[in-house]
PDB file of C-alpha atoms in Angstrom:
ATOM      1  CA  UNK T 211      65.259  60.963 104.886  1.00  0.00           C
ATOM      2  CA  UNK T 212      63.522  59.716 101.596  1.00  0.00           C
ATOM      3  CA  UNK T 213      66.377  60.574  99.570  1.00  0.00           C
ATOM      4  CA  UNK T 214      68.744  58.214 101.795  1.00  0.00           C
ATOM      5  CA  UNK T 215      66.219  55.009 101.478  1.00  0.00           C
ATOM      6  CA  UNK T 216      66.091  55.606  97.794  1.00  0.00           C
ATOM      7  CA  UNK T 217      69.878  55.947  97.876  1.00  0.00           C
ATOM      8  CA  UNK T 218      70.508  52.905  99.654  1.00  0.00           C
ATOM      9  CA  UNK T 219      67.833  50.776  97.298  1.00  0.00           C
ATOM     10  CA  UNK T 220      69.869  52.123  94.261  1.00  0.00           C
ATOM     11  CA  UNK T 221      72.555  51.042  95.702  1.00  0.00           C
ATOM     12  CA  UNK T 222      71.633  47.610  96.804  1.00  0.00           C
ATOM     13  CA  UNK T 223      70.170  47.469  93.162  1.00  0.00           C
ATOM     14  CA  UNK T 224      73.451  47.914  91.883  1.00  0.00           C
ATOM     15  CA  UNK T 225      75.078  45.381  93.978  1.00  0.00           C
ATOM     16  CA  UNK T 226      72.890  42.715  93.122  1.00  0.00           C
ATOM     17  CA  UNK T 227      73.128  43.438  89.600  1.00  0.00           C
ATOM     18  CA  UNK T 228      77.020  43.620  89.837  1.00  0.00           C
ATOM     19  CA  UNK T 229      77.126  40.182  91.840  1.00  0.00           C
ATOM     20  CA  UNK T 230      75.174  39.030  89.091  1.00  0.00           C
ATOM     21  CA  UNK T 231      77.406  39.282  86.448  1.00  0.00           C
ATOM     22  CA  UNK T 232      80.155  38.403  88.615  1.00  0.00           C
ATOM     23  CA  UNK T 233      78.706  35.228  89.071  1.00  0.00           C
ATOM     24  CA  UNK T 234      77.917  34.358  85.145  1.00  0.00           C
ATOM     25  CA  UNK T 235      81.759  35.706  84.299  1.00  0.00           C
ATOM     26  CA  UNK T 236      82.671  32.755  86.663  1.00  0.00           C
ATOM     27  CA  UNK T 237      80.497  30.792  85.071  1.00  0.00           C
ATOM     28  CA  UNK T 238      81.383  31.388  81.903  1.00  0.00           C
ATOM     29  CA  UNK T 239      85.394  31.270  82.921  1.00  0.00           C
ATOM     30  CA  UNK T 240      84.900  27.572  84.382  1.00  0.00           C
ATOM     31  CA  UNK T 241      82.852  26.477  80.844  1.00  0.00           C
ATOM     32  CA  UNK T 242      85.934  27.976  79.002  1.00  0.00           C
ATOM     33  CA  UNK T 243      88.038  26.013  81.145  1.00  0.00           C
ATOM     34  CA  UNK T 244      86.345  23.008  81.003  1.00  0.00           C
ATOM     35  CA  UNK T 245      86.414  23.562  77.281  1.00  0.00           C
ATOM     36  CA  UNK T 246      89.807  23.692  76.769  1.00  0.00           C
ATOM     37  CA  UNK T 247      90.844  20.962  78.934  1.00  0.00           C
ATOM     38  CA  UNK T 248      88.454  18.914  76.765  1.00  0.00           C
ATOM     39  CA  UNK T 249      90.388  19.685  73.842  1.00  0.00           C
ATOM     40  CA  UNK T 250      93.475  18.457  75.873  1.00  0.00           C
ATOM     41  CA  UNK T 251      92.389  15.598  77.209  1.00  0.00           C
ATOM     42  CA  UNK T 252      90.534  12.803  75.716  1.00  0.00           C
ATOM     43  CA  UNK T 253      87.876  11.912  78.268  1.00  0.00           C
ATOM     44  CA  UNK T 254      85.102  14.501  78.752  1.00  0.00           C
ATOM     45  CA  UNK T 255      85.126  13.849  82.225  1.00  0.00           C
ATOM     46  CA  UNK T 256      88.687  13.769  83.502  1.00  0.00           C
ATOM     47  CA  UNK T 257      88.287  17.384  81.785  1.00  0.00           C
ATOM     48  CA  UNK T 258      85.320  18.072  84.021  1.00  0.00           C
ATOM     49  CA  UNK T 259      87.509  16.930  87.367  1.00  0.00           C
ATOM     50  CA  UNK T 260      90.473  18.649  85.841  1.00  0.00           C
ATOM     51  CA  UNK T 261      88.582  21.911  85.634  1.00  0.00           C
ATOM     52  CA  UNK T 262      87.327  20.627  89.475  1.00  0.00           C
ATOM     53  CA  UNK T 263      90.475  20.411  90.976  1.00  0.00           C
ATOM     54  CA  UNK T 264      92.078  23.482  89.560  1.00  0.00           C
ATOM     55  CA  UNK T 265      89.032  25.444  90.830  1.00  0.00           C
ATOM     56  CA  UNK T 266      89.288  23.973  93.957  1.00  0.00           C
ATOM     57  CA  UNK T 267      92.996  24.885  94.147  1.00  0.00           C
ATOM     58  CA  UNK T 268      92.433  27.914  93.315  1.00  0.00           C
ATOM     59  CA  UNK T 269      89.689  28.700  96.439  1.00  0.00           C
ATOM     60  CA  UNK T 270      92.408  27.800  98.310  1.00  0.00           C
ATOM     61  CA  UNK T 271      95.038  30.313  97.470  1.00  0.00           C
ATOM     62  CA  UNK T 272      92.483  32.495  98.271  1.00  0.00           C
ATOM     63  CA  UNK T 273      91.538  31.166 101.483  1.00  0.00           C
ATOM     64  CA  UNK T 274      95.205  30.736 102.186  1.00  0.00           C
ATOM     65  CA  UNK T 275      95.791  34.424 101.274  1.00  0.00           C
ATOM     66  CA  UNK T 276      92.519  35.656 103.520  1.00  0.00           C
ATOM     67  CA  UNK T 277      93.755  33.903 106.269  1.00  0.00           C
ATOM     68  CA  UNK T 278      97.294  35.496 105.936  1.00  0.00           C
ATOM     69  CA  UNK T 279      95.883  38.797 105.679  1.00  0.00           C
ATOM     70  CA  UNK T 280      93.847  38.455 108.861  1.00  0.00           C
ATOM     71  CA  UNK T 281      96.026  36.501 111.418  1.00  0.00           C
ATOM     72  CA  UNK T 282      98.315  40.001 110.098  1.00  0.00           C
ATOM     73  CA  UNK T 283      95.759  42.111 110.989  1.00  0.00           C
ATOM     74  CA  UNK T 284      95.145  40.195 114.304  1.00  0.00           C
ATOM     75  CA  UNK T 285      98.964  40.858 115.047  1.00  0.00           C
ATOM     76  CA  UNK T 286      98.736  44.111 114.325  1.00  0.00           C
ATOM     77  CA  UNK T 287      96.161  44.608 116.724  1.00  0.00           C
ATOM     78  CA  UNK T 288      97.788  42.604 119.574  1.00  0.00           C
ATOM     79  CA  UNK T 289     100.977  44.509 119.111  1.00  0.00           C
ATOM     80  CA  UNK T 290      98.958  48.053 119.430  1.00  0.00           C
ATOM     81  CA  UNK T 291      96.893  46.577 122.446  1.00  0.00           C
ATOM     82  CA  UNK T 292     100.269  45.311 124.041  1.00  0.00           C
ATOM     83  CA  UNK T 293     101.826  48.903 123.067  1.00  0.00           C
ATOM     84  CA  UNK T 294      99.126  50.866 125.739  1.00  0.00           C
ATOM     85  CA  UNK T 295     100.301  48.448 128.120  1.00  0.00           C
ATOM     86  CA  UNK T 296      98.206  47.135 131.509  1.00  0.00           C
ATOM     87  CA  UNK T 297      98.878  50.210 132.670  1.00  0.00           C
ATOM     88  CA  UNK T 298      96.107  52.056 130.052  1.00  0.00           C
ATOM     89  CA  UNK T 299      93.771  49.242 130.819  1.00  0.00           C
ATOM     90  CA  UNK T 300      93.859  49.672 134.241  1.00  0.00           C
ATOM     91  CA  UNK T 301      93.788  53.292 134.709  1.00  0.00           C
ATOM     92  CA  UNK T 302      90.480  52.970 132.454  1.00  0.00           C
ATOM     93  CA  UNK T 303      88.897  50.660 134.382  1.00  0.00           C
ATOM     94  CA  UNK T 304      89.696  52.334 137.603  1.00  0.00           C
ATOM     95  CA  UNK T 305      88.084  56.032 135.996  1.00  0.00           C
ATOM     96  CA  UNK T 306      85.301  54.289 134.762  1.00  0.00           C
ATOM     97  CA  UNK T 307      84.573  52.773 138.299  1.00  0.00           C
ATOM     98  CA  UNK T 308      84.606  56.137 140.251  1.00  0.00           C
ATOM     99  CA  UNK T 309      82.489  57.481 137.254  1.00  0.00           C
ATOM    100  CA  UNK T 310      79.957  55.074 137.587  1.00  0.00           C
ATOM    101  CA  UNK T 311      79.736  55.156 141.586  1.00  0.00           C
ATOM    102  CA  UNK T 312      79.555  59.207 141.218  1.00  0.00           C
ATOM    103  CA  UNK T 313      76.832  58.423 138.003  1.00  0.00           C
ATOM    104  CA  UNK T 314      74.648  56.030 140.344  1.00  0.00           C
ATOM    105  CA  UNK T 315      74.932  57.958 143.350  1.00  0.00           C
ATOM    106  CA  UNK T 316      73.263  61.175 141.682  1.00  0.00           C
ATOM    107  CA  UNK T 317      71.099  58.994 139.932  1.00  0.00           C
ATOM    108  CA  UNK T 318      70.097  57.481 143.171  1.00  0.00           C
ATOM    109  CA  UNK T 319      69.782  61.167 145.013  1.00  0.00           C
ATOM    110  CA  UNK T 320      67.874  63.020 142.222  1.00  0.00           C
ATOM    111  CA  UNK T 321      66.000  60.391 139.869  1.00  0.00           C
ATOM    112  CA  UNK T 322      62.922  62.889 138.636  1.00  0.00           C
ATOM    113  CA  UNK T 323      65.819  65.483 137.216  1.00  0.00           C
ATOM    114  CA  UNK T 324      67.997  62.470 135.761  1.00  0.00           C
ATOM    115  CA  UNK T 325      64.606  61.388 133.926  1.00  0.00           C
ATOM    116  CA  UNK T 326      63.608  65.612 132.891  1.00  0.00           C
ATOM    117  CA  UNK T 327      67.284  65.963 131.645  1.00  0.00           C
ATOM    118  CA  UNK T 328      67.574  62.230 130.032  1.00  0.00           C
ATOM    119  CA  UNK T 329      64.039  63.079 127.903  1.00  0.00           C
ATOM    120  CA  UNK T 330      65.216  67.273 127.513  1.00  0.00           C
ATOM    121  CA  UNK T 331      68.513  65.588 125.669  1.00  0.00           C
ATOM    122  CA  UNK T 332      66.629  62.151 123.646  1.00  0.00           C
ATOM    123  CA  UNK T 333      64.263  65.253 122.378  1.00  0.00           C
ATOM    124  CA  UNK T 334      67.056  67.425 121.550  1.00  0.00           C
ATOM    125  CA  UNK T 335      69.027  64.743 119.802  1.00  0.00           C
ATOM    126  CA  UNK T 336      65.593  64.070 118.393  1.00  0.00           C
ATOM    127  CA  UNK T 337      64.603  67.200 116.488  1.00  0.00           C
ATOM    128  CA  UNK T 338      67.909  68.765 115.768  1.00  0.00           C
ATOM    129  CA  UNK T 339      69.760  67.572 112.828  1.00  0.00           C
ATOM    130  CA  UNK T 340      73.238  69.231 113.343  1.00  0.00           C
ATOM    131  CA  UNK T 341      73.504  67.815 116.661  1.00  0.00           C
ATOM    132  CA  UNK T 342      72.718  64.589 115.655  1.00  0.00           C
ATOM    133  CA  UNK T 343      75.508  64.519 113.149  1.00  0.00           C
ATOM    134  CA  UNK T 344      77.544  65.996 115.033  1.00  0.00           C
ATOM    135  CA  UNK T 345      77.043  63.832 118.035  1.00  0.00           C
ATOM    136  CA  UNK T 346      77.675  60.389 115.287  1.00  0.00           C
ATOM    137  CA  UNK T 347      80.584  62.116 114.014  1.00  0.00           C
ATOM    138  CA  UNK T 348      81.948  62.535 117.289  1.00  0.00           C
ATOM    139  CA  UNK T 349      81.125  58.952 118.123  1.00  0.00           C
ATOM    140  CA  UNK T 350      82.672  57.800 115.020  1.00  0.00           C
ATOM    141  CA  UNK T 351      86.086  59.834 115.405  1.00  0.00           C
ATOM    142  CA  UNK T 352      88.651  57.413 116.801  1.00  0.00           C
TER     143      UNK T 352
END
């Protein structure tokens, strides 16, 4: 368990430092920018709003290329959805309906066994490490 926090604050360590120096390389691109448009142009500040409006039409080609990317993805998604078909959806529902009146009616008959096996399984889950994984694993499996 130790090993994992210390793994994870290495990590976010890293991160930070990396974002760092991402952020001074962009500095240090829009000075050399800046810098040659000054040689360029005469005025030291149509250099500065120059180096403003290429940087700003830059962002958005980016922004125009994440937004492709995810109304693509959101197609994608809609296509698979539309793929299963009402028929999926409903069949769900309806299992998960008869499961949950056959769940609340033994609930509802035997409540002091539902709350013996519901603490009998947290404890299990609890104290054994293989089953834990194996039950995230499981959950994690598409």
């Amino acid at each position: 368990m130790k090993a994992s926090f210390i793994r994870i604050a290495i990590m976010a360590a890293v991160a930070l430092v990396a974002a760092v120096f991402l952020i001074a390389t962009g500095a240090f691109l829009c000075v050399a920018l800046y810098e040659g448009l000054k040689l360029v142009v005469p005025v030291p500040a149509l250099a500065a709003l120059a180096t403003a409006a290429i940087l700003m039409f830059l962002s958005g080609i980016v922004l125009a290329i994440g937004s492709a990317i995810a109304r693509a993805a959101e197609r994608k998604a809609r296509l698979e959805a539309q793929k299963k078909g009402p028929a999926t959806a409903k069949i769900g529902l309806e299992l998960g309906r008869i499961l949950g009146e056959s769940a609340a009616g033994y609930i509802g008959k035997n409540p002091v066994q539902v709350l013996i096996g519901a603490l009998a399984v947290g404890f299990a889950v609890g104290a054994v490490p293989k089953l834990r994984s194996f039950l995230m694993g499981f959950m994690k499996a598409k």
